[in-house]
Coordinates of N, CA and C and ligand atoms in Angstrom, one line a residue:
X21 N 1.0 -1.1 0.1 CA 0.1 0.0 -0.2 C 0.9 1.3 0.1
X22 N 0.3 2.3 -0.5 CA 1.0 3.6 -0.7 C 0.1 4.6 -0.2
X23 N 0.4 5.5 0.7 CA -0.4 6.7 1.2 C 0.4 8.0 1.0
X24 N -0.1 8.9 0.2 CA 0.5 10.1 0.0 C -0.2 11.0 0.9
X25 N 0.5 11.9 1.7 CA 0.0 12.9 2.4 C 0.3 14.3 2.2
X26 N -0.6 15.2 1.8 CA -0.3 16.6 1.6 C -0.6 17.5 2.7
X27 N 0.2 18.3 3.2 CA 0.4 19.0 4.4 C 1.1 20.2 4.4
X28 N 0.7 21.2 5.0 CA 1.6 22.4 5.2 C 2.6 22.2 6.2
X29 N 2.4 21.2 7.1 CA 3.3 21.0 8.2 C 4.1 19.5 8.3
X30 N 4.8 19.3 7.2 CA 5.4 17.8 7.1 C 6.2 17.4 8.4
X31 N 6.7 18.4 9.1 CA 7.5 18.0 10.2 C 6.6 17.3 11.4
X32 N 5.4 17.6 11.4 CA 4.4 17.1 12.3 C 4.5 15.6 12.3
X33 N 4.9 14.9 11.2 CA 4.5 13.5 10.8 C 5.9 12.7 11.3
X34 N 7.0 13.5 11.5 CA 8.1 12.7 12.0 C 7.9 12.4 13.5
X35 N 8.1 11.3 13.9 CA 7.7 10.9 15.3 C 6.6 9.9 15.1
X36 N 5.3 10.1 15.0 CA 4.3 9.2 15.0 C 4.4 8.0 13.9
X37 N 5.2 8.4 12.8 CA 5.3 7.4 11.8 C 6.6 6.6 11.9
X38 N 7.6 7.1 12.9 CA 8.9 6.4 12.9 C 9.0 5.7 14.3
X39 N 7.8 5.2 14.8 CA 7.8 4.4 16.1 C 7.0 3.3 15.8
X40 N 7.2 2.2 16.7 CA 6.2 1.2 16.9 C 5.8 0.4 15.6
X41 N 4.5 0.2 15.5 CA 4.0 -0.7 14.4 C 4.0 -0.1 13.1
X42 N 3.6 1.2 13.1 CA 3.7 2.0 11.7 C 5.2 2.0 11.2
X43 N 6.0 2.0 12.2 CA 7.5 2.1 11.6 C 7.9 0.8 11.2
X44 N 7.6 -0.2 11.8 CA 7.9 -1.6 11.3 C 7.1 -2.0 10.1
X45 N 6.0 -1.5 9.9 CA 5.2 -1.7 8.6 C 5.9 -1.0 7.5
X46 N 6.5 0.3 7.7 CA 7.1 0.9 6.6 C 8.5 0.2 6.4
X47 N 9.1 -0.1 7.6 CA 10.5 -0.9 7.3 C 10.5 -2.1 6.5
X48 N 9.4 -2.8 6.7 CA 9.0 -4.1 6.1 C 8.3 -4.0 4.7
X49 N 8.1 -2.9 4.3 CA 7.6 -2.5 3.0 C 6.1 -2.8 2.9
X50 N 5.4 -2.9 3.9 CA 3.9 -3.3 4.0 C 3.2 -2.0 3.5
X51 N 3.8 -0.7 3.7 CA 3.2 0.4 3.5 C 4.4 1.5 3.1
X52 N 4.1 2.4 2.1 CA 4.9 3.6 1.9 C 4.2 4.6 2.2
X53 N 4.6 5.5 3.1 CA 4.0 6.7 3.3 C 4.9 7.8 2.8
X54 N 4.4 8.6 2.0 CA 5.1 9.9 1.3 C 4.5 11.0 1.8
X55 N 5.3 11.9 2.4 CA 4.8 13.2 2.9 C 5.2 14.2 1.9
X56 N 4.0 15.3 1.5 CA 4.4 16.2 0.6 C 4.2 17.6 1.1
X57 N 5.0 18.4 1.0 CA 4.8 19.8 1.5 C 4.1 20.7 0.5
X58 N 2.8 21.2 0.9 CA 1.9 22.0 0.1 C 2.5 23.2 -0.3
X59 N 3.4 23.6 0.7 CA 4.2 25.0 0.4 C 5.0 24.9 -0.9
X60 N 5.6 23.8 -1.3 CA 6.4 23.5 -2.6 C 5.6 23.9 -3.8
X61 N 4.2 23.7 -3.6 CA 3.3 24.1 -4.7 C 2.6 25.5 -4.6
X62 N 3.1 26.2 -3.6 CA 2.7 27.5 -3.4 C 2.9 28.6 -4.5
X63 N 2.1 29.6 -4.6 CA 2.1 30.6 -5.8 C 3.0 31.6 -5.6
X64 N 3.8 31.9 -6.7 CA 4.7 33.0 -6.8 C 6.0 32.7 -5.8
X65 N 6.8 33.9 -5.7 CA 8.0 33.8 -5.0 C 7.8 33.5 -3.5
X66 N 6.6 33.9 -3.0 CA 6.5 33.8 -1.6 C 5.6 32.5 -1.3
X67 N 5.4 31.7 -2.4 CA 4.8 30.3 -2.3 C 3.5 30.3 -1.4
X68 N 2.6 31.4 -1.9 CA 1.4 31.6 -1.2 C 0.4 30.3 -1.3
X69 N -0.2 30.0 -0.2 CA -1.0 29.0 -0.2 C -2.5 29.2 0.3
X70 N -2.6 30.5 0.9 CA -3.9 30.8 1.5 C -4.3 32.4 1.1
X71 N -5.6 32.6 1.3 CA -6.0 34.0 1.0 C -7.2 34.3 2.0
X72 N -7.7 35.6 1.9 CA -8.8 36.0 2.5 C -10.2 35.5 1.9
X73 N -11.1 35.3 2.7 CA -12.4 34.6 2.2 C -13.1 35.7 1.4
X74 N -13.5 35.5 0.2 CA -14.5 36.2 -0.6 C -15.8 36.4 0.4
X75 N -16.3 37.6 0.5 CA -17.4 37.8 1.3 C -17.2 38.2 2.6
X76 N -15.8 38.2 2.9 CA -15.4 38.6 4.3 C -15.6 37.5 5.4
X77 N -15.1 37.8 6.6 CA -15.2 36.7 7.6 C -13.7 36.5 8.2
X78 N -13.7 35.8 9.3 CA -12.4 35.6 9.9 C -11.5 34.5 9.2
X79 N -10.3 34.7 9.4 CA -9.4 33.5 9.0 C -8.9 33.7 7.5
X80 N -8.3 32.5 7.2 CA -7.8 32.4 5.9 C -8.3 31.1 5.4
X81 N -8.3 31.1 4.0 CA -8.8 29.9 3.3 C -7.8 29.3 2.3
X82 N -7.5 28.1 2.2 CA -6.4 27.5 1.4 C -7.0 27.8 -0.1
X83 N -6.1 28.2 -0.9 CA -6.6 28.5 -2.4 C -6.4 27.3 -3.0
X84 N -7.1 27.2 -4.2 CA -7.3 26.0 -5.0 C -5.9 25.5 -5.7
X85 N -5.3 26.5 -6.4 CA -4.2 26.1 -7.3 C -3.1 25.1 -6.6
X86 N -2.6 25.5 -5.5 CA -1.5 24.6 -4.9 C -2.1 23.2 -4.6
X87 N -3.3 23.2 -4.1 CA -3.9 21.8 -3.7 C -4.1 21.1 -5.1
X88 N -4.5 21.6 -6.3 CA -4.8 21.0 -7.3 C -3.4 20.4 -7.9
X89 N -2.4 21.3 -8.0 CA -1.1 21.0 -8.5 C -0.4 19.9 -7.6
X90 N -0.6 19.9 -6.5 CA 0.1 18.9 -5.6 C -0.5 17.5 -5.8
X91 N -1.8 17.4 -5.9 CA -2.6 16.2 -6.0 C -2.4 15.7 -7.4
X92 N -2.5 16.5 -8.4 CA -2.4 16.2 -9.7 C -1.0 15.7 -10.0
X93 N 0.0 16.3 -9.4 CA 1.5 15.7 -9.5 C 1.6 14.4 -8.7
X94 N 0.9 14.3 -7.7 CA 1.2 12.9 -7.1 C 0.5 11.8 -7.8
X95 N -0.7 12.1 -8.2 CA -1.5 11.0 -8.8 C -1.2 10.7 -10.5
X96 N -0.9 11.6 -11.0 CA -0.6 11.4 -12.3 C -1.9 11.1 -13.1
X97 N -1.8 10.0 -13.8 CA -3.0 9.6 -14.6 C -3.7 8.6 -13.8
X98 N -3.4 8.3 -12.5 CA -3.9 7.2 -12.0 C -5.3 7.8 -11.3
X99 N -6.3 6.9 -11.2 CA -7.6 7.3 -10.5 C -7.6 6.8 -9.1
X100 N -7.0 7.4 -8.1 CA -7.1 6.8 -6.7 C -7.8 7.8 -5.8
X101 N -8.4 7.4 -4.7 CA -9.2 8.2 -3.8 C -8.3 9.3 -3.4
X102 N -8.9 10.5 -3.3 CA -8.3 11.7 -2.8 C -9.3 12.2 -1.7
X103 N -8.7 12.1 -0.5 CA -9.4 12.2 0.9 C -9.1 13.6 1.5
X104 N -10.0 14.4 1.7 CA -9.7 15.6 2.6 C -10.2 15.4 4.0
X105 N -9.2 15.6 4.9 CA -9.5 15.7 6.4 C -9.9 16.9 6.8
X106 N -11.4 16.8 7.2 CA -12.1 18.0 7.6 C -13.1 17.7 8.6
X107 N -13.4 18.7 9.6 CA -14.4 18.3 10.4 C -15.8 18.2 9.8
X108 N -16.0 18.6 8.6 CA -17.2 18.4 7.9 C -17.3 17.1 7.1
X109 N -16.3 16.2 7.3 CA -16.4 14.9 6.5 C -17.2 13.9 7.3
X110 N -17.3 12.7 6.5 CA -18.0 11.7 7.2 C -17.3 11.1 8.4
X111 N -17.8 10.5 9.4 CA -17.2 10.1 10.6 C -16.3 8.9 10.3
X112 N -15.1 9.0 10.8 CA -14.1 7.9 10.6 C -14.5 6.8 11.7
X113 N -14.8 5.6 11.2 CA -15.0 4.4 12.1 C -14.1 3.2 11.7
X114 N -14.2 2.2 12.3 CA -13.5 0.9 12.0 C -14.0 0.5 10.6
X115 N -15.2 0.8 10.3 CA -15.7 0.2 9.0 C -15.0 1.2 8.0
X116 N -14.8 2.5 8.2 CA -14.2 3.2 7.0 C -12.6 2.9 6.9
X117 N -12.1 2.4 8.2 CA -10.7 2.1 8.1 C -10.6 0.8 7.2
X118 N -11.6 -0.1 7.4 CA -11.4 -1.3 6.7 C -11.7 -1.0 5.1
X119 N -12.5 0.0 4.9 CA -12.7 0.4 3.5 C -11.4 0.9 2.9
X120 N -10.7 1.8 3.5 CA -9.5 2.2 3.0 C -8.4 1.2 3.0
X121 N -8.4 0.2 3.9 CA -7.4 -0.7 4.0 C -7.5 -1.6 2.8
X122 N -8.5 -1.7 1.9 CA -8.8 -2.4 0.8 C -8.2 -1.6 -0.6
X123 N -7.8 -0.3 -0.3 CA -7.1 0.3 -1.5 C -5.7 0.0 -1.4
X124 N -5.1 0.0 -2.7 CA -3.6 -0.1 -2.8 C -2.9 1.2 -2.6
X125 N -3.6 2.3 -2.8 CA -3.1 3.7 -2.8 C -4.3 4.6 -2.6
X126 N -4.0 5.7 -1.8 CA -4.8 6.8 -1.7 C -4.0 8.1 -1.1
X127 N -4.7 9.1 -1.3 CA -4.0 10.6 -1.0 C -4.8 11.2 0.2
X128 N -4.3 11.5 1.2 CA -4.7 12.2 2.3 C -4.4 13.8 2.1
X129 N -5.4 14.7 2.1 CA -5.1 16.1 2.1 C -5.5 16.6 3.4
X130 N -4.5 17.2 4.0 CA -4.8 18.0 5.3 C -5.4 19.4 5.3
X131 N -6.6 19.6 5.5 CA -7.2 20.9 5.6 C -6.6 21.9 6.6
X132 N -6.7 23.0 6.4 CA -6.2 23.9 7.6 C -6.9 25.3 7.5
X133 N -6.6 26.0 8.5 CA -7.1 27.4 8.7 C -8.6 27.3 8.7
X134 N -9.3 28.2 8.1 CA -10.9 28.3 8.2 C -11.5 27.4 7.2
X135 N -10.5 26.7 6.4 CA -11.0 25.9 5.4 C -10.3 25.8 4.1
X136 N -11.0 25.1 3.2 CA -10.4 25.0 1.9 C -11.4 25.7 0.8
X137 N -10.9 26.2 -0.2 CA -11.9 26.7 -1.3 C -12.8 25.6 -1.7
X138 N -14.0 25.9 -1.7 CA -15.1 24.9 -2.1 C -14.8 24.1 -3.3
X139 N -14.0 24.7 -4.3 CA -13.8 24.1 -5.6 C -13.0 22.8 -5.3
X140 N -12.1 22.9 -4.3 CA -11.3 21.6 -4.0 C -12.2 20.5 -3.7
X141 N -13.3 20.8 -2.8 CA -14.2 19.9 -2.4 C -15.0 19.4 -3.5
X142 N -15.4 20.1 -4.6 CA -16.3 19.8 -5.6 C -15.5 19.1 -6.6
X143 N -14.2 19.4 -7.0 CA -13.6 19.0 -8.2 C -12.4 18.3 -8.0
X144 N -11.8 18.3 -6.7 CA -10.6 17.6 -6.6 C -10.7 16.4 -5.8
X145 N -11.5 16.5 -4.6 CA -11.4 15.4 -3.7 C -12.5 14.4 -4.1
X146 N -12.3 13.2 -3.6 CA -13.4 12.1 -3.9 C -14.0 11.9 -2.5
X147 N -13.5 12.3 -1.4 CA -14.1 11.7 -0.2 C -13.7 13.0 0.9
X148 N -14.6 13.0 1.9 CA -14.1 13.8 3.0 C -14.3 13.2 4.5
X149 N -13.3 13.0 5.3 CA -13.4 12.3 6.5 C -13.0 13.2 7.8
X150 N -13.9 13.0 8.8 CA -13.6 13.7 10.1 C -13.4 12.7 11.0
X151 N -12.6 12.8 12.2 CA -12.2 11.8 13.1 C -13.1 11.9 14.3
X152 N -14.0 13.0 14.5 CA -14.9 13.1 15.4 C -15.5 14.5 15.7
X153 N -16.3 14.6 16.4 CA -17.0 15.9 16.6 C -16.5 16.8 17.5
X154 N -15.3 17.3 17.1 CA -14.5 18.4 17.7 C -13.5 18.9 16.7
X155 N -13.1 20.1 17.2 CA -12.4 20.8 16.1 C -10.8 20.7 16.4
X156 N -10.0 20.4 15.5 CA -8.5 20.4 15.6 C -8.1 21.6 14.7
X157 N -6.7 22.1 15.2 CA -6.2 23.2 14.5 C -6.0 22.9 12.9
X158 N -5.8 21.6 12.5 CA -5.6 21.3 11.2 C -5.8 19.7 11.0
X159 N -5.8 19.2 9.8 CA -6.1 17.8 9.5 C -5.0 16.8 9.7
X160 N -3.7 17.5 10.2 CA -2.6 16.4 10.5 C -2.8 15.5 11.3
X161 N -3.3 15.7 12.7 CA -3.4 14.6 13.7 C -4.3 13.6 13.1
X162 N -5.6 14.2 12.4 CA -6.6 13.3 11.9 C -5.8 12.3 10.7
X163 N -4.9 12.8 9.9 CA -4.3 12.0 8.9 C -3.5 10.8 9.7
X164 N -2.9 11.2 10.7 CA -2.1 10.3 11.5 C -3.1 9.1 12.2
X165 N -4.1 9.6 12.6 CA -5.2 8.6 13.1 C -5.6 7.7 12.1
X166 N -5.8 8.2 10.8 CA -6.4 7.4 9.8 C -5.2 6.4 9.3
X167 N -4.1 6.9 9.1 CA -3.0 6.1 8.8 C -2.8 4.9 9.6
X168 N -2.6 5.2 10.9 CA -2.5 4.3 11.9 C -3.5 3.2 12.0
X169 N -4.8 3.6 11.9 CA -6.0 2.6 12.0 C -5.9 1.7 10.6
X170 N -5.6 2.3 9.6 CA -5.2 1.6 8.3 C -4.3 0.5 8.2
X171 N -3.2 1.2 8.6 CA -1.9 0.3 8.4 C -1.9 -1.0 9.2
X172 N -2.4 -0.8 10.4 CA -2.6 -2.1 11.3 C -3.5 -3.2 10.8
X173 N -4.4 -2.7 9.7 CA -5.2 -3.7 9.0 C -4.7 -4.4 7.7
X174 N -3.5 -3.9 7.3 CA -2.8 -4.6 6.2 C -2.4 -5.9 6.6
X175 N -2.8 -7.0 6.0 CA -2.4 -8.4 6.3 C -0.8 -8.6 6.4
X176 N -0.4 -9.1 7.7 CA 1.0 -9.2 7.9 C 1.6 -8.2 8.8
X177 N 0.8 -7.1 9.0 CA 1.5 -5.9 9.8 C 1.4 -6.4 11.3
X178 N 0.3 -6.8 11.8 CA 0.3 -7.3 13.1 C 0.5 -8.8 13.2
X179 N 1.0 -9.3 14.4 CA 1.5 -10.7 14.5 C 0.4 -11.7 14.0
X180 N -0.7 -11.5 14.5 CA -1.7 -12.7 14.0 C -3.0 -12.0 13.5
X181 N -3.8 -12.8 12.7 CA -4.9 -12.2 12.1 C -6.1 -12.0 13.2
X182 N -5.8 -12.9 14.4 CA -6.7 -12.9 15.5 C -6.6 -11.4 16.1
X183 N -5.5 -10.8 16.1 CA -5.6 -9.6 16.9 C -6.4 -8.5 16.3
X184 N -6.6 -8.6 14.8 CA -7.4 -7.8 14.1 C -8.8 -8.1 14.4
X185 N -9.1 -9.5 14.3 CA -10.4 -9.9 14.6 C -11.0 -9.7 15.8
X186 N -10.3 -9.8 16.8 CA -10.8 -9.6 18.2 C -10.7 -8.0 18.8
X187 N -10.4 -7.1 17.9 CA -10.2 -5.9 18.2 C -11.6 -5.2 18.8
X188 N -11.6 -4.3 19.6 CA -12.8 -3.4 20.0 C -13.3 -3.0 18.6
X189 N -14.6 -3.1 18.4 CA -15.2 -2.4 17.3 C -15.2 -3.3 16.0
X190 N -14.3 -4.3 16.1 CA -14.5 -5.1 14.7 C -15.7 -5.8 14.5
X191 N -16.2 -6.5 15.7 CA -17.5 -7.1 15.5 C -18.6 -6.2 15.8
X192 N -18.4 -5.0 15.9 CA -19.4 -4.1 16.4 C -19.5 -3.9 17.9
X193 N -18.7 -4.8 18.6 CA -18.6 -4.6 20.2 C -17.3 -4.1 20.6
X194 N -17.3 -3.6 21.9 CA -16.1 -3.4 22.5 C -15.4 -4.7 23.1
X195 N -14.1 -4.6 23.2 CA -13.3 -5.8 23.4 C -13.6 -6.2 25.0
X196 N -13.4 -7.5 25.2 CA -13.6 -8.1 26.4 C -12.3 -7.8 27.4
X197 N -12.4 -8.0 28.7 CA -11.3 -7.5 29.5 C -10.1 -8.6 29.3
X198 N -8.9 -8.1 29.4 CA -7.7 -8.7 29.2 C -6.9 -8.9 30.7
X199 N -6.3 -10.1 30.9 CA -5.5 -10.2 32.1 C -4.2 -10.8 31.7
X200 N -3.1 -10.5 32.4 CA -1.8 -11.2 32.3 C -1.2 -11.5 33.6
X201 N -0.2 -12.0 33.8 CA 0.4 -12.2 35.1 C 0.8 -10.9 36.0
X202 N 0.6 -11.0 37.3 CA 0.5 -12.2 38.1 C -0.9 -12.6 38.2
X203 N -1.1 -13.7 38.7 CA -2.5 -14.2 38.9 C -3.2 -13.3 40.0
X204 N -2.4 -13.1 41.0 CA -3.1 -12.1 42.0 C -2.2 -10.9 42.3
X205 N -2.6 -9.8 41.9 CA -2.0 -8.7 42.0 C -2.6 -7.7 43.2
X206 N -1.8 -7.4 44.2 CA -2.3 -6.7 45.4 C -3.6 -7.1 46.0
X207 N -3.8 -8.5 45.8 CA -5.0 -9.1 46.2 C -6.1 -9.3 45.2
X208 N -5.9 -8.6 44.0 CA -6.9 -8.7 43.0 C -6.7 -9.8 42.0
X209 N -7.8 -10.7 42.0 CA -7.6 -12.0 41.3 C -8.0 -11.9 39.8
X210 N -7.3 -12.7 39.0 CA -7.8 -13.0 37.6 C -9.2 -13.7 37.7
X211 N -10.0 -13.4 36.8 CA -11.2 -14.4 36.8 C -10.7 -15.7 36.7
X212 N -11.3 -16.7 37.5 CA -10.8 -18.1 37.4 C -11.2 -18.7 36.2
X213 N -12.1 -18.3 35.5 CA -12.5 -19.1 34.2 C -11.4 -19.0 33.3
X214 N -10.5 -17.9 33.2 CA -9.5 -17.8 32.4 C -8.3 -18.7 32.5
X215 N -8.3 -19.4 33.8 CA -7.2 -20.2 34.2 C -7.6 -21.5 34.0
X216 N -9.0 -21.8 33.7 CA -9.6 -23.2 33.7 C -9.2 -24.0 32.5
X217 N -8.5 -23.6 31.5 CA -8.2 -24.4 30.4 C -9.5 -24.6 29.5
X218 N -10.6 -24.4 29.9 CA -11.8 -24.7 29.1 C -12.0 -23.6 28.1
X219 N -11.5 -23.8 26.9 CA -11.6 -22.9 25.9 C -13.0 -22.5 25.4
X220 N -14.0 -23.4 25.4 CA -15.3 -23.0 25.1 C -15.9 -22.1 26.1
X221 N -15.6 -22.4 27.4 CA -16.1 -21.5 28.6 C -15.5 -20.2 28.5
X222 N -14.2 -20.2 28.2 CA -13.4 -18.8 28.1 C -14.1 -17.9 26.9
X223 N -14.5 -18.6 25.7 CA -15.0 -17.9 24.7 C -16.3 -17.4 25.1
X224 N -17.0 -18.1 25.8 CA -18.4 -17.7 26.3 C -18.3 -16.5 27.1
X225 N -17.4 -16.7 28.2 CA -17.2 -15.6 29.1 C -16.8 -14.2 28.4
X226 N -15.9 -14.4 27.4 CA -15.4 -13.2 26.8 C -16.5 -12.5 25.9
X227 N -17.3 -13.4 25.3 CA -18.5 -12.8 24.5 C -19.3 -12.1 25.4
X228 N -19.6 -12.7 26.5 CA -20.5 -12.1 27.5 C -20.1 -10.8 28.0
X229 N -18.8 -10.7 28.4 CA -18.2 -9.5 28.9 C -18.1 -8.5 27.8
X230 N -18.0 -8.8 26.5 CA -18.0 -7.8 25.5 C -19.2 -7.2 25.4
X231 N -20.2 -8.1 25.4 CA -21.7 -7.5 25.2 C -22.0 -6.6 26.5
X232 N -21.7 -7.0 27.7 CA -22.1 -6.3 28.8 C -21.2 -5.1 28.9
X233 N -20.0 -5.0 28.6 CA -19.3 -3.8 28.5 C -19.8 -2.8 27.5
X234 N -20.3 -3.4 26.4 CA -20.6 -2.5 25.2 C -22.1 -1.9 25.7
X235 N -22.9 -2.8 26.4 CA -24.1 -2.3 26.8 C -24.0 -1.2 27.9
X236 N -22.9 -1.3 28.8 CA -22.6 -0.3 29.8 C -22.1 1.0 29.3
X237 N -21.1 0.9 28.4 CA -20.4 2.0 28.0 C -20.9 2.6 26.6
X238 N -21.3 1.7 25.7 CA -21.8 2.4 24.3 C -22.9 1.5 23.8
X239 N -24.1 1.8 24.5 CA -25.4 1.3 24.1 C -25.7 1.5 22.7
X240 N -25.2 2.6 22.2 CA -25.5 2.9 20.7 C -24.9 2.1 19.8
X241 N -23.8 1.4 20.2 CA -23.2 0.4 19.4 C -23.9 -0.8 19.2
X242 N -24.6 -1.4 20.3 CA -25.2 -2.5 20.4 C -26.4 -2.7 19.4
X243 N -27.0 -1.5 19.1 CA -28.2 -1.6 18.2 C -27.5 -1.9 16.8
X244 N -26.3 -1.6 16.4 CA -25.9 -1.9 15.1 C -25.0 -3.3 15.0
X245 N -24.7 -3.8 16.2 CA -23.8 -5.1 16.2 C -24.6 -6.3 15.8
X246 N -23.9 -7.2 15.1 CA -24.5 -8.4 14.8 C -24.2 -9.4 15.8
X247 N -25.4 -9.7 16.6 CA -25.2 -10.5 17.9 C -25.6 -12.0 17.6
Ligands
LIG9 CL1 -10.0 15.8 9.8 N1 -9.7 18.2 10.9 C1 -9.9 19.2 11.8 N2 -9.4 20.4 11.6 N3 -10.7 19.1 12.9 C2 -11.2 17.8 13.0 C3 -11.1 16.7 12.0 C4 -10.4 17.0 11.1 N4 -11.7 15.7 12.5 C5 -12.4 16.0 13.8 N5 -12.0 17.4 14.0

C-alpha cells in the first residue's frame, strides 16, 4: 500500500510514523507513506497557499491552485481516492478504516485554517473524513489517526490475524477484559475461568463480557452489532 499525505506541516509527521508498528510496517515495505509539503506548490516567489475569504469573515482559506497542483502531480494519470481531512467529513469508524485498507493507494489532504476553497471539495477530492465531533487546528493529527488505523489492518502488519479479528469495534462490540500475570496482584485476582483451560467456557465468558461492557459504555453500538 502507498499513502501520500499533502500537508503544510510535514515535520508534524516525523515521530508518529517513526515508532512502533507503523515504523515496522514501513521498514518491512507493507506500506510506503510519502509526505508532500503543500508549500512547495505555493504561488509565486512567496509560495502563497492561502488568502482571505470572498464575502469577508475571519481567518484564511486555502487557495485551490496549490492543492490541485500537488494532488495532480502525485496521482498523475491514476484514478485513486483523494481524501480531505475536515471536521465536515463523514465520521471515521473501524468500518471506514477497513474500506481504506482495501485500496492499494490513496491520498490524504490535510485541511487547514478556516477551510479550503469549495472548488477543492467539488472537483478535486473524492471523499471527506472527520475523526470526530470536535475541532482540531488542522487535518494532520486526523491523517495520523487514519494512517495508524489503516496500516494495522494490512495483512501481515500485526502478528496474528486474530488480533485484528478480536479488536474492539471489529465485530461492532467493545473488546472483553484482558488479564496477564501475576495471577493475584495486590489481592486482586484474575477471573478463574481464564485459568480453567476450558476454551469453550473462556470464549463464552469473553463474549458475555464484550456484550455487557458494550451495553454499559456504548449502548449505541449494540443496536448496530451483529449479535
Ligand atoms: Cl479531519 N480536521 C480538523 N481540523 N478538525 C477535526 C477533524 C479533522 N476531525 C475532527 N476534527
